[in-house]
mmCIF file of C-alpha atoms and ligand atoms in Angstrom:
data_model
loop_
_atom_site.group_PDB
_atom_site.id
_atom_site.type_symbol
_atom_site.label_atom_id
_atom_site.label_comp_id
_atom_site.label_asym_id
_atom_site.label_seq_id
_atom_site.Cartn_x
_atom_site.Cartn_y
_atom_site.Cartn_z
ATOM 1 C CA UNK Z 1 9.329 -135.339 79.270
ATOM 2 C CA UNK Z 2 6.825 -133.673 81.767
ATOM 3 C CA UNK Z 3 5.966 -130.151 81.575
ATOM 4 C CA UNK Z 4 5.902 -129.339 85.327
ATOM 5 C CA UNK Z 5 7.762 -131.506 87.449
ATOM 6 C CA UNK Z 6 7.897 -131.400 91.632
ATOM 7 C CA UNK Z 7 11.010 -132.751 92.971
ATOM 8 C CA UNK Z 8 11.307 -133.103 96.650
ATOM 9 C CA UNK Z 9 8.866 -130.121 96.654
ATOM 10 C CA UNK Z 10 7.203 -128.804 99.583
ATOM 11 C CA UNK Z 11 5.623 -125.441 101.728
ATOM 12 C CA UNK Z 12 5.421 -124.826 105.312
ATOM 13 C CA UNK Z 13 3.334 -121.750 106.431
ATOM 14 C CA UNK Z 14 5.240 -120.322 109.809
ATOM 15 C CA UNK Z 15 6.297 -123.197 111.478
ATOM 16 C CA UNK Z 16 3.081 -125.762 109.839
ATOM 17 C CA UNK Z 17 4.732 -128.153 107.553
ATOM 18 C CA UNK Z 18 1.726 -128.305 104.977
ATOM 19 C CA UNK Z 19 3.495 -130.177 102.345
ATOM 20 C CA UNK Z 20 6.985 -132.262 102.543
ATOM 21 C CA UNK Z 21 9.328 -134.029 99.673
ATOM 22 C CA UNK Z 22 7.068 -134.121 97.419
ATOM 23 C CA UNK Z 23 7.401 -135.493 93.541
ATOM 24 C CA UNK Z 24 5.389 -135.339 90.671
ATOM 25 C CA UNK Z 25 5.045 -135.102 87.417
ATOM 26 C CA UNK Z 26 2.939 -134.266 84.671
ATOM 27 C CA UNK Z 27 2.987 -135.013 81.099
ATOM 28 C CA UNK Z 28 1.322 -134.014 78.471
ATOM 29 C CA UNK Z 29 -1.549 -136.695 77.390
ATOM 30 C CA UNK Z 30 -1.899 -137.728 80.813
ATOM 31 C CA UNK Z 31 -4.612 -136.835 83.777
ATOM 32 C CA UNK Z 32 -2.389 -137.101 86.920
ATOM 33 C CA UNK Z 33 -4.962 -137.117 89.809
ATOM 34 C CA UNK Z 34 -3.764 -135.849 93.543
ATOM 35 C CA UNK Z 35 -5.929 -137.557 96.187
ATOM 36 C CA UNK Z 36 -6.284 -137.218 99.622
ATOM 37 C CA UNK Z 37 -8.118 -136.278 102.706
ATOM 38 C CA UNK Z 38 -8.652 -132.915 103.746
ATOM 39 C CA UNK Z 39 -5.564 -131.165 105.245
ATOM 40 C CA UNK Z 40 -3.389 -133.790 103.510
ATOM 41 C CA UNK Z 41 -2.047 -130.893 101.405
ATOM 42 C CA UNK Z 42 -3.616 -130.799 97.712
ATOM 43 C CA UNK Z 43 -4.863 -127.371 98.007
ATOM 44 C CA UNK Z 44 -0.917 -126.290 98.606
ATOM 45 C CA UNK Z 45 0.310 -128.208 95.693
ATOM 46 C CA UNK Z 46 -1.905 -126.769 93.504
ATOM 47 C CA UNK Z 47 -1.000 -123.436 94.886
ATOM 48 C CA UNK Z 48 2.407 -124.125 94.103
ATOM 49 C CA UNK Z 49 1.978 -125.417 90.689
ATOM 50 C CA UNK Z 50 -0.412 -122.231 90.057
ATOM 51 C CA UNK Z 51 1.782 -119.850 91.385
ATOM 52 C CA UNK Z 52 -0.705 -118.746 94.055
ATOM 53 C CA UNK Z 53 2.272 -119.620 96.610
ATOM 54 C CA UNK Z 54 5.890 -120.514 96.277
ATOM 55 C CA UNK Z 55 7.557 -123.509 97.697
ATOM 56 C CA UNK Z 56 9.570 -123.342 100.495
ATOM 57 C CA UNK Z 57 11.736 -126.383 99.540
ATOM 58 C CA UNK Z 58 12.581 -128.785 96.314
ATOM 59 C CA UNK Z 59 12.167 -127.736 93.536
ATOM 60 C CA UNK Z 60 9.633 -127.053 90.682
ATOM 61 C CA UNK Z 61 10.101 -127.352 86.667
ATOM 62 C CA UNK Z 62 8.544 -126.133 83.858
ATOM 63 C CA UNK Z 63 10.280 -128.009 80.820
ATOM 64 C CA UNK Z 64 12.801 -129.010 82.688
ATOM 65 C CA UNK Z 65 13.789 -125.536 84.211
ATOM 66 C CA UNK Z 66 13.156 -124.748 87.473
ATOM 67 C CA UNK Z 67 11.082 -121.843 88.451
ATOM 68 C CA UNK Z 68 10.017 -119.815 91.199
ATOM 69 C CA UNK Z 69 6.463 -118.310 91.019
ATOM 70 C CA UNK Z 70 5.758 -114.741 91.810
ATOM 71 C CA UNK Z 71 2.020 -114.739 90.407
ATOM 72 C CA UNK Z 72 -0.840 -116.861 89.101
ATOM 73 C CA UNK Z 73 0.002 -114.734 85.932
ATOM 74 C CA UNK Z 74 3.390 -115.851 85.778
ATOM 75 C CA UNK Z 75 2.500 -119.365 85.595
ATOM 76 C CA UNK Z 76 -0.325 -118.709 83.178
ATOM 77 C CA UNK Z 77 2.069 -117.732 80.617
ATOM 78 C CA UNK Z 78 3.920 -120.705 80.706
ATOM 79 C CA UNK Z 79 0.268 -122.279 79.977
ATOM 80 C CA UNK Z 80 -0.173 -123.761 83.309
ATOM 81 C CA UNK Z 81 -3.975 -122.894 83.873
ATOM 82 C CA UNK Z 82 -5.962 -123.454 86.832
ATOM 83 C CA UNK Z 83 -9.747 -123.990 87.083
ATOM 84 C CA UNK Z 84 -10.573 -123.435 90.726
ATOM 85 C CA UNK Z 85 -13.917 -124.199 92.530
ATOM 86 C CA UNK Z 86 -15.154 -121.328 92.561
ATOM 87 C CA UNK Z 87 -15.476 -120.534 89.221
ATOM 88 C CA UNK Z 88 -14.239 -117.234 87.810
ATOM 89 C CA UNK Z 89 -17.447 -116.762 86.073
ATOM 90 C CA UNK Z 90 -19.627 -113.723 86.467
ATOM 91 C CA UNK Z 91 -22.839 -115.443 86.592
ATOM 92 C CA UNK Z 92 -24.886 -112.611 84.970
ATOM 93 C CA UNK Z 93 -22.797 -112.584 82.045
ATOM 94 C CA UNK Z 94 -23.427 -113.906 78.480
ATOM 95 C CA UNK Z 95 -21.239 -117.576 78.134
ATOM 96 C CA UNK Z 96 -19.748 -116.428 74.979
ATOM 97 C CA UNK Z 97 -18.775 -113.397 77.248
ATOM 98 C CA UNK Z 98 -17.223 -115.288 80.204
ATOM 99 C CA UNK Z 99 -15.363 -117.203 77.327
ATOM 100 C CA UNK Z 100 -13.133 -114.264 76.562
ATOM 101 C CA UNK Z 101 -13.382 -112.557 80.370
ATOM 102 C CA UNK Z 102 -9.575 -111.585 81.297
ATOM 103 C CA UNK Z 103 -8.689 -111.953 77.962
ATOM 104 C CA UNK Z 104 -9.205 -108.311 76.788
ATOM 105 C CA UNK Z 105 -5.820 -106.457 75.340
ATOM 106 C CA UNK Z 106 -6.147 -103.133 74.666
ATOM 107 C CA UNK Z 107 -3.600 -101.158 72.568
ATOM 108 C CA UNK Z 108 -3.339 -97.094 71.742
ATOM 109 C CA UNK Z 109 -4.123 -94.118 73.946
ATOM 110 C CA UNK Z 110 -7.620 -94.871 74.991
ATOM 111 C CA UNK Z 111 -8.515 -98.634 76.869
ATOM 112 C CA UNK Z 112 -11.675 -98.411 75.044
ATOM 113 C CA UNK Z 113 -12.068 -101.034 72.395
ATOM 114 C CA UNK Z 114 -15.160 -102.576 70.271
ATOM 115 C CA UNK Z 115 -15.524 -105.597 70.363
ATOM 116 C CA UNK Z 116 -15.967 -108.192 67.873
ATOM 117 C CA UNK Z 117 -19.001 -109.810 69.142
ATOM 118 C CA UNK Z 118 -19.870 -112.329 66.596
ATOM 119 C CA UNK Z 119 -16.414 -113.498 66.096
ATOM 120 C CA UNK Z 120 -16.473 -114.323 69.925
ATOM 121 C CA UNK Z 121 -19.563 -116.101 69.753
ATOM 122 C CA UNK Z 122 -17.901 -117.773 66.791
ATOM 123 C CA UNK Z 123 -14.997 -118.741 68.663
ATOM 124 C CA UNK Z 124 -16.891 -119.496 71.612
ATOM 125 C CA UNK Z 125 -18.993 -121.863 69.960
ATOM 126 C CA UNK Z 126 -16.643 -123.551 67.908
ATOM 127 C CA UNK Z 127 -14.175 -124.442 71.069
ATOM 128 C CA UNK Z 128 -16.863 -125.639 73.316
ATOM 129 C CA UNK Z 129 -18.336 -128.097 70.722
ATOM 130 C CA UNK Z 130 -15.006 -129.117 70.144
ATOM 131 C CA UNK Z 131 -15.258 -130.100 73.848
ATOM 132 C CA UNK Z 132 -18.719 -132.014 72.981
ATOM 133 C CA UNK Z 133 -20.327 -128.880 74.787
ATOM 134 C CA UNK Z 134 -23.641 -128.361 72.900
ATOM 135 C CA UNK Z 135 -25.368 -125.464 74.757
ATOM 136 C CA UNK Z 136 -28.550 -123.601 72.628
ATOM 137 C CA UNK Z 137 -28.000 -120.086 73.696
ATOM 138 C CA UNK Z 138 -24.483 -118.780 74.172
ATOM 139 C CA UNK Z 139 -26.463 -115.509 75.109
ATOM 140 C CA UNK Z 140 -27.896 -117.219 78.668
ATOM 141 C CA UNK Z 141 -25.978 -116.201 81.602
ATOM 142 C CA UNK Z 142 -23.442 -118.430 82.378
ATOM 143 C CA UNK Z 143 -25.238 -118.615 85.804
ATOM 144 C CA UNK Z 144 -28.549 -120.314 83.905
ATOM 145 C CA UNK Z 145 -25.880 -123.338 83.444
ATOM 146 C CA UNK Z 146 -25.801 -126.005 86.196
ATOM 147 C CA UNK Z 147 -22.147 -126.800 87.793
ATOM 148 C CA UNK Z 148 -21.046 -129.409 85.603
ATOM 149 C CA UNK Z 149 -21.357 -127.087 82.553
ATOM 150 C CA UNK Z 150 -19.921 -124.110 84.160
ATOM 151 C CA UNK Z 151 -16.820 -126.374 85.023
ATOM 152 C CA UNK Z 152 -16.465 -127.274 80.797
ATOM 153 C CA UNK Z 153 -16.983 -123.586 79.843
ATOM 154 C CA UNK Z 154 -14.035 -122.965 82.690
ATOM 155 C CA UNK Z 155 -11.940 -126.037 80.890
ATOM 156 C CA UNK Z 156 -12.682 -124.884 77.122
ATOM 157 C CA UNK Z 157 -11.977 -121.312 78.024
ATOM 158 C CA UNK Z 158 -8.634 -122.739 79.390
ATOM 159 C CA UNK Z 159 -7.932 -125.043 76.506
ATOM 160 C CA UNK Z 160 -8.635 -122.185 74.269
ATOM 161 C CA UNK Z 161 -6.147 -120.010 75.629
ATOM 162 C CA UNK Z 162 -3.144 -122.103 74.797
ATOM 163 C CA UNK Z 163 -3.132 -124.077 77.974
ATOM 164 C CA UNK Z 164 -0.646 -126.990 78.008
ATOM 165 C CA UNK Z 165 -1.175 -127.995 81.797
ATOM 166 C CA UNK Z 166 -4.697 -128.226 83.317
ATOM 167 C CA UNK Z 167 -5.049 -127.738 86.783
ATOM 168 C CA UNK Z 168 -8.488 -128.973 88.255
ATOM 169 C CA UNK Z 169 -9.389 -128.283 91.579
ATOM 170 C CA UNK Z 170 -12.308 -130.770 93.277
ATOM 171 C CA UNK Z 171 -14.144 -129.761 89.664
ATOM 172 C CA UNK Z 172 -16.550 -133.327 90.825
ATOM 173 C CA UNK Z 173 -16.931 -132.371 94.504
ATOM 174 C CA UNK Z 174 -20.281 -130.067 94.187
ATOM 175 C CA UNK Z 175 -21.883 -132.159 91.117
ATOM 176 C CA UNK Z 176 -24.307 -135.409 91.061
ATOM 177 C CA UNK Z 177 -23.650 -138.504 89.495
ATOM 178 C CA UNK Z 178 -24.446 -137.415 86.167
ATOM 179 C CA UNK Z 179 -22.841 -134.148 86.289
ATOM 180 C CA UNK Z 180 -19.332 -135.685 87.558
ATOM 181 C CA UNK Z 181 -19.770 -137.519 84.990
ATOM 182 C CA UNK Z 182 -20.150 -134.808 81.993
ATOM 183 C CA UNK Z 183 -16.996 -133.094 83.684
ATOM 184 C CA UNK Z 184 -15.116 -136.354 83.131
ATOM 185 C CA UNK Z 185 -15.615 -136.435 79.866
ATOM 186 C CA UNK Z 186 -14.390 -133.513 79.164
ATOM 187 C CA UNK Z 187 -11.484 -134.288 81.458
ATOM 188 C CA UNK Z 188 -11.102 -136.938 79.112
ATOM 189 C CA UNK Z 189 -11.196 -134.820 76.095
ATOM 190 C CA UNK Z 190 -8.465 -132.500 77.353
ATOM 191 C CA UNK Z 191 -6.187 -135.717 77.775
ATOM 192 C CA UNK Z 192 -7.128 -136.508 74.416
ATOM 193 C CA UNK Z 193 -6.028 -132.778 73.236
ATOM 194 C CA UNK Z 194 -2.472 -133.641 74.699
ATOM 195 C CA UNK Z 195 -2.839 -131.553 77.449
ATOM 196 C CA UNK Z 196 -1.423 -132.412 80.978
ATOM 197 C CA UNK Z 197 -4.099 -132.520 83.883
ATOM 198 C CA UNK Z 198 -4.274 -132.256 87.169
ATOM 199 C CA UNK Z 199 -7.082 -133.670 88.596
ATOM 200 C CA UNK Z 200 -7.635 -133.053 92.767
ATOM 201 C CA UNK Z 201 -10.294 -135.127 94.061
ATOM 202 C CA UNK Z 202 -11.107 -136.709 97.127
ATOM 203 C CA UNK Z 203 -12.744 -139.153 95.364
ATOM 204 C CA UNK Z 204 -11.020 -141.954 94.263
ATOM 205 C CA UNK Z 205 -13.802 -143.912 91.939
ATOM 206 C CA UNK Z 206 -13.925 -140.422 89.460
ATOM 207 C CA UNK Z 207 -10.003 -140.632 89.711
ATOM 208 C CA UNK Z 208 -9.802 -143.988 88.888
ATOM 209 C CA UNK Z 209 -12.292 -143.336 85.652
ATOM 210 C CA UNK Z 210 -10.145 -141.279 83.754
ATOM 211 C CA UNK Z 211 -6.469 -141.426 85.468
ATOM 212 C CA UNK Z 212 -3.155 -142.202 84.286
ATOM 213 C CA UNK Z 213 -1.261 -141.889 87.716
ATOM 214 C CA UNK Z 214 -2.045 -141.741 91.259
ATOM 215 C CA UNK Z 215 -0.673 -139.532 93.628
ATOM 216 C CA UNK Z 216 -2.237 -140.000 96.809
ATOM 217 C CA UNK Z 217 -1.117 -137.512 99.929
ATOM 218 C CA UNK Z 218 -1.330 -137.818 103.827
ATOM 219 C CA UNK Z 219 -0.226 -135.221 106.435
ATOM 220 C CA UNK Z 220 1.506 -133.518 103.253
ATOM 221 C CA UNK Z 221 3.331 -136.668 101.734
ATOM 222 C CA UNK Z 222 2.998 -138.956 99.520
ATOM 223 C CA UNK Z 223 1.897 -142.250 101.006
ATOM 224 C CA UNK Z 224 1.055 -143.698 97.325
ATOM 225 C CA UNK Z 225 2.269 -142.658 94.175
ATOM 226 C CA UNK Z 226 1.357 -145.410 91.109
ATOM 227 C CA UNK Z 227 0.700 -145.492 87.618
ATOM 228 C CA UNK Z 228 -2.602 -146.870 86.368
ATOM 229 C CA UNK Z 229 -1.668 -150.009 85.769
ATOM 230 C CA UNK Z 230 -0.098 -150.600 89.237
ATOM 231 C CA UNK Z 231 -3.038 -149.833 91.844
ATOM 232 C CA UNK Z 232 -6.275 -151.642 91.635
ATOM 233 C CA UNK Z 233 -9.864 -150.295 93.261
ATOM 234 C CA UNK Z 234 -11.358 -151.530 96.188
ATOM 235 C CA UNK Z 235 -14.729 -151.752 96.435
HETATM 236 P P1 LIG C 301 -6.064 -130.017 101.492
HETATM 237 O O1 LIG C 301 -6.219 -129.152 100.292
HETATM 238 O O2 LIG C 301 -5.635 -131.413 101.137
HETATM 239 O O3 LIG C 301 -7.263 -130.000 102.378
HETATM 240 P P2 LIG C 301 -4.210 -127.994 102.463
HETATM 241 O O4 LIG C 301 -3.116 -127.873 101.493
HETATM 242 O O5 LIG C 301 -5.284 -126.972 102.398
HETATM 243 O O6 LIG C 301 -4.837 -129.465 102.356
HETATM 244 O O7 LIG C 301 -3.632 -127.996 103.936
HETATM 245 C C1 LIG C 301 -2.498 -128.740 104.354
HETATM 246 C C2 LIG C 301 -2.132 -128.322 105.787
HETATM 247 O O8 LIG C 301 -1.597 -127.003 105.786
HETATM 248 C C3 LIG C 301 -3.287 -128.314 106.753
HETATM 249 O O9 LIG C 301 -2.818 -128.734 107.991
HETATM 250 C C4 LIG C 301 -3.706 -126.851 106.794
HETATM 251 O O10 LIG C 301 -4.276 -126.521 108.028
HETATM 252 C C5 LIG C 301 -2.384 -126.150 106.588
HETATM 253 N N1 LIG C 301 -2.516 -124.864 105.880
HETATM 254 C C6 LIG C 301 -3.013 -124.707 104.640
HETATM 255 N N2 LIG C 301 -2.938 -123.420 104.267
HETATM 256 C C7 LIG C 301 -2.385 -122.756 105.316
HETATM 257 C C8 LIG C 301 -2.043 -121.414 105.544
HETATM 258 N N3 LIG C 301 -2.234 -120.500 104.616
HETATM 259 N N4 LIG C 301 -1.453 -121.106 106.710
HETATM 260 C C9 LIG C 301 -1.245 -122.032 107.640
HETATM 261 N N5 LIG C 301 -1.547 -123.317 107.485
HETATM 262 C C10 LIG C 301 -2.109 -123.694 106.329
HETATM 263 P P1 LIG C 302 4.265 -117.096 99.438
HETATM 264 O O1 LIG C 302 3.637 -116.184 98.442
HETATM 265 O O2 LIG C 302 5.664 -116.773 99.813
HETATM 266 O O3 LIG C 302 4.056 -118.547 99.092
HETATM 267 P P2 LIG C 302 2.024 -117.312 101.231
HETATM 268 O O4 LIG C 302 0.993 -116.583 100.462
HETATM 269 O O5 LIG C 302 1.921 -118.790 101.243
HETATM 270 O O6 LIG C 302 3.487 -116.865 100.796
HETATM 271 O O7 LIG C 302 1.970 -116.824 102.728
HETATM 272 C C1 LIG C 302 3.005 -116.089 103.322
HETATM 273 C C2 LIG C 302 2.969 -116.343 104.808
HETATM 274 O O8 LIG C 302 1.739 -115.893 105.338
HETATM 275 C C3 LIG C 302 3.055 -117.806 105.139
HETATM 276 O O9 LIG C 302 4.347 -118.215 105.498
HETATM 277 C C4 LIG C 302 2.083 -118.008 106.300
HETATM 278 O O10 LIG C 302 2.786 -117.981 107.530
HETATM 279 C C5 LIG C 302 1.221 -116.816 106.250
HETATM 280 N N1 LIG C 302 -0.138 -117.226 105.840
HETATM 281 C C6 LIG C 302 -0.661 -117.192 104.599
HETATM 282 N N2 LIG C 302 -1.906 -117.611 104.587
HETATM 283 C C7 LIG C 302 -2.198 -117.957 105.850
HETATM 284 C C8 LIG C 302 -3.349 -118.492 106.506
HETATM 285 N N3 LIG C 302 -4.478 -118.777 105.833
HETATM 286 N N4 LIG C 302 -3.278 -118.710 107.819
HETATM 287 C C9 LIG C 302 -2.167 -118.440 108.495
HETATM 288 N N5 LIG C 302 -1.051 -117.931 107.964
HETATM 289 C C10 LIG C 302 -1.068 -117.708 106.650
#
């Protein structure tokens, strides 16, 4: 069964139809990638999934029951996470701090707690080599780390936090060859970790690398929607 489902889903800001009768789902195991040129609508979607902005028709499920979104926050607890492209990293930070950034609870009469530093550099360490992320120095500012590793910190971070549903947005668009290519193998790892992704691209040769279904969107429809073993690449 998916964990978040679209059905007939779609947004219109004012009187601009962004997004129309949409469907889509996402299950867990399985990298769902939503293509398309710019304006087509991906950006919405996401929003919608995320809970950045509520649909304005259809409907959208989280195990089976559908949901309105008033907050990102709201969406995050039902372990839909989003890694945007513009990473919410402080650059200047330690990794193994950016790890646990947002994460902070604090309990009692004073929001002043101490921290356990080496058990989040543990932690840290431990979930991004269970990515296959080897970095040296979890001290370095996350900033020291080039795009493609900032994206897997983003995705560990995520997967440590009890996501179920992976939300990627453009995480190839900025990166090289070689880079796009680290972040899809960590795509792939998430997959492999049972989690559902999302994978937004506008490019459809890193979308056909790693994806189970193809969702492809024009002037906020779907003009293509296919499992794997139904579409073919052109060169
Ligand atoms: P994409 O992410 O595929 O580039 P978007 O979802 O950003 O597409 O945009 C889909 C359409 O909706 C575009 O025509 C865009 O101009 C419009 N749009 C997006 N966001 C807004 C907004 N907040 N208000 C008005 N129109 C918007
Ligand atoms: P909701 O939280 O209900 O989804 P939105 O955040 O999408 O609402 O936006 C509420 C309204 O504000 C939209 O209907 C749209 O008309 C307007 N709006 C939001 N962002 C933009 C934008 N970038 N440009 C123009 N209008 C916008």
């Amino acid at each position: 069964a998916p964990v978040v489902e679209l059905r007939g889903a779609g947004k219109s800001y004012g009187n601009i139809r962004a997004l129309h009768g949409v469907d889509l789902a996402v299950r867990p195991g399985r990298v769902t990638c939503v293509l398309g040129d710019n304006g087509a609508g991906k950006s919405t979607l996401i929003k919608i999934i995320s809970g950045l902005h509520r649909h304005t028709e259809g409907e959208l499920l989280v195990d089976g029951v559908p949901v309105r979104f008033g907050s990102p926050r709201e969406a995050l607890d039902l372990g839909i996470a989003t890694v945007y492209q513009d990473l919410a990293t402080v650059p200047l930070m330690p990794v193994w701090r950016n790890f646990f950034l947002g994460s902070e609870t604090t309990r009692g009469r004073w929001p002043l707690r101490r921290l356990d530093i080496e058990g989040m550099k543990r932690t840290a360490d431990r979930e991004l080599r269970s990515m296959g992320i080897v970095l040296d120095d979890l001290e370095q500012p996350v900033g020291t780390l080039s795009g493609g590793q900032r994206q897997c910190v983003a995705i560990a971070r995520a997967v440590h936090f009890g996501a179920r549903v992976l939300i990627l947005d453009e995480p190839t668009a900025a990166l090289g060859v070689k880079q796009s290519g680290v972040v899809l193998k960590y795509i792939a790892a998430a997959r492999e970790r049972g989690l559902g992704v999302v994978f937004i691209t506008h490019n459809p040769h890193h979308a056909y690398l790693v994806g189970d279904h193809f969702s492809v969107l024009r002037l906020g429809t779907l003009e293509l929607a296919a499992d794997r073993a139904e579409v073919t690449l052109q060169e």
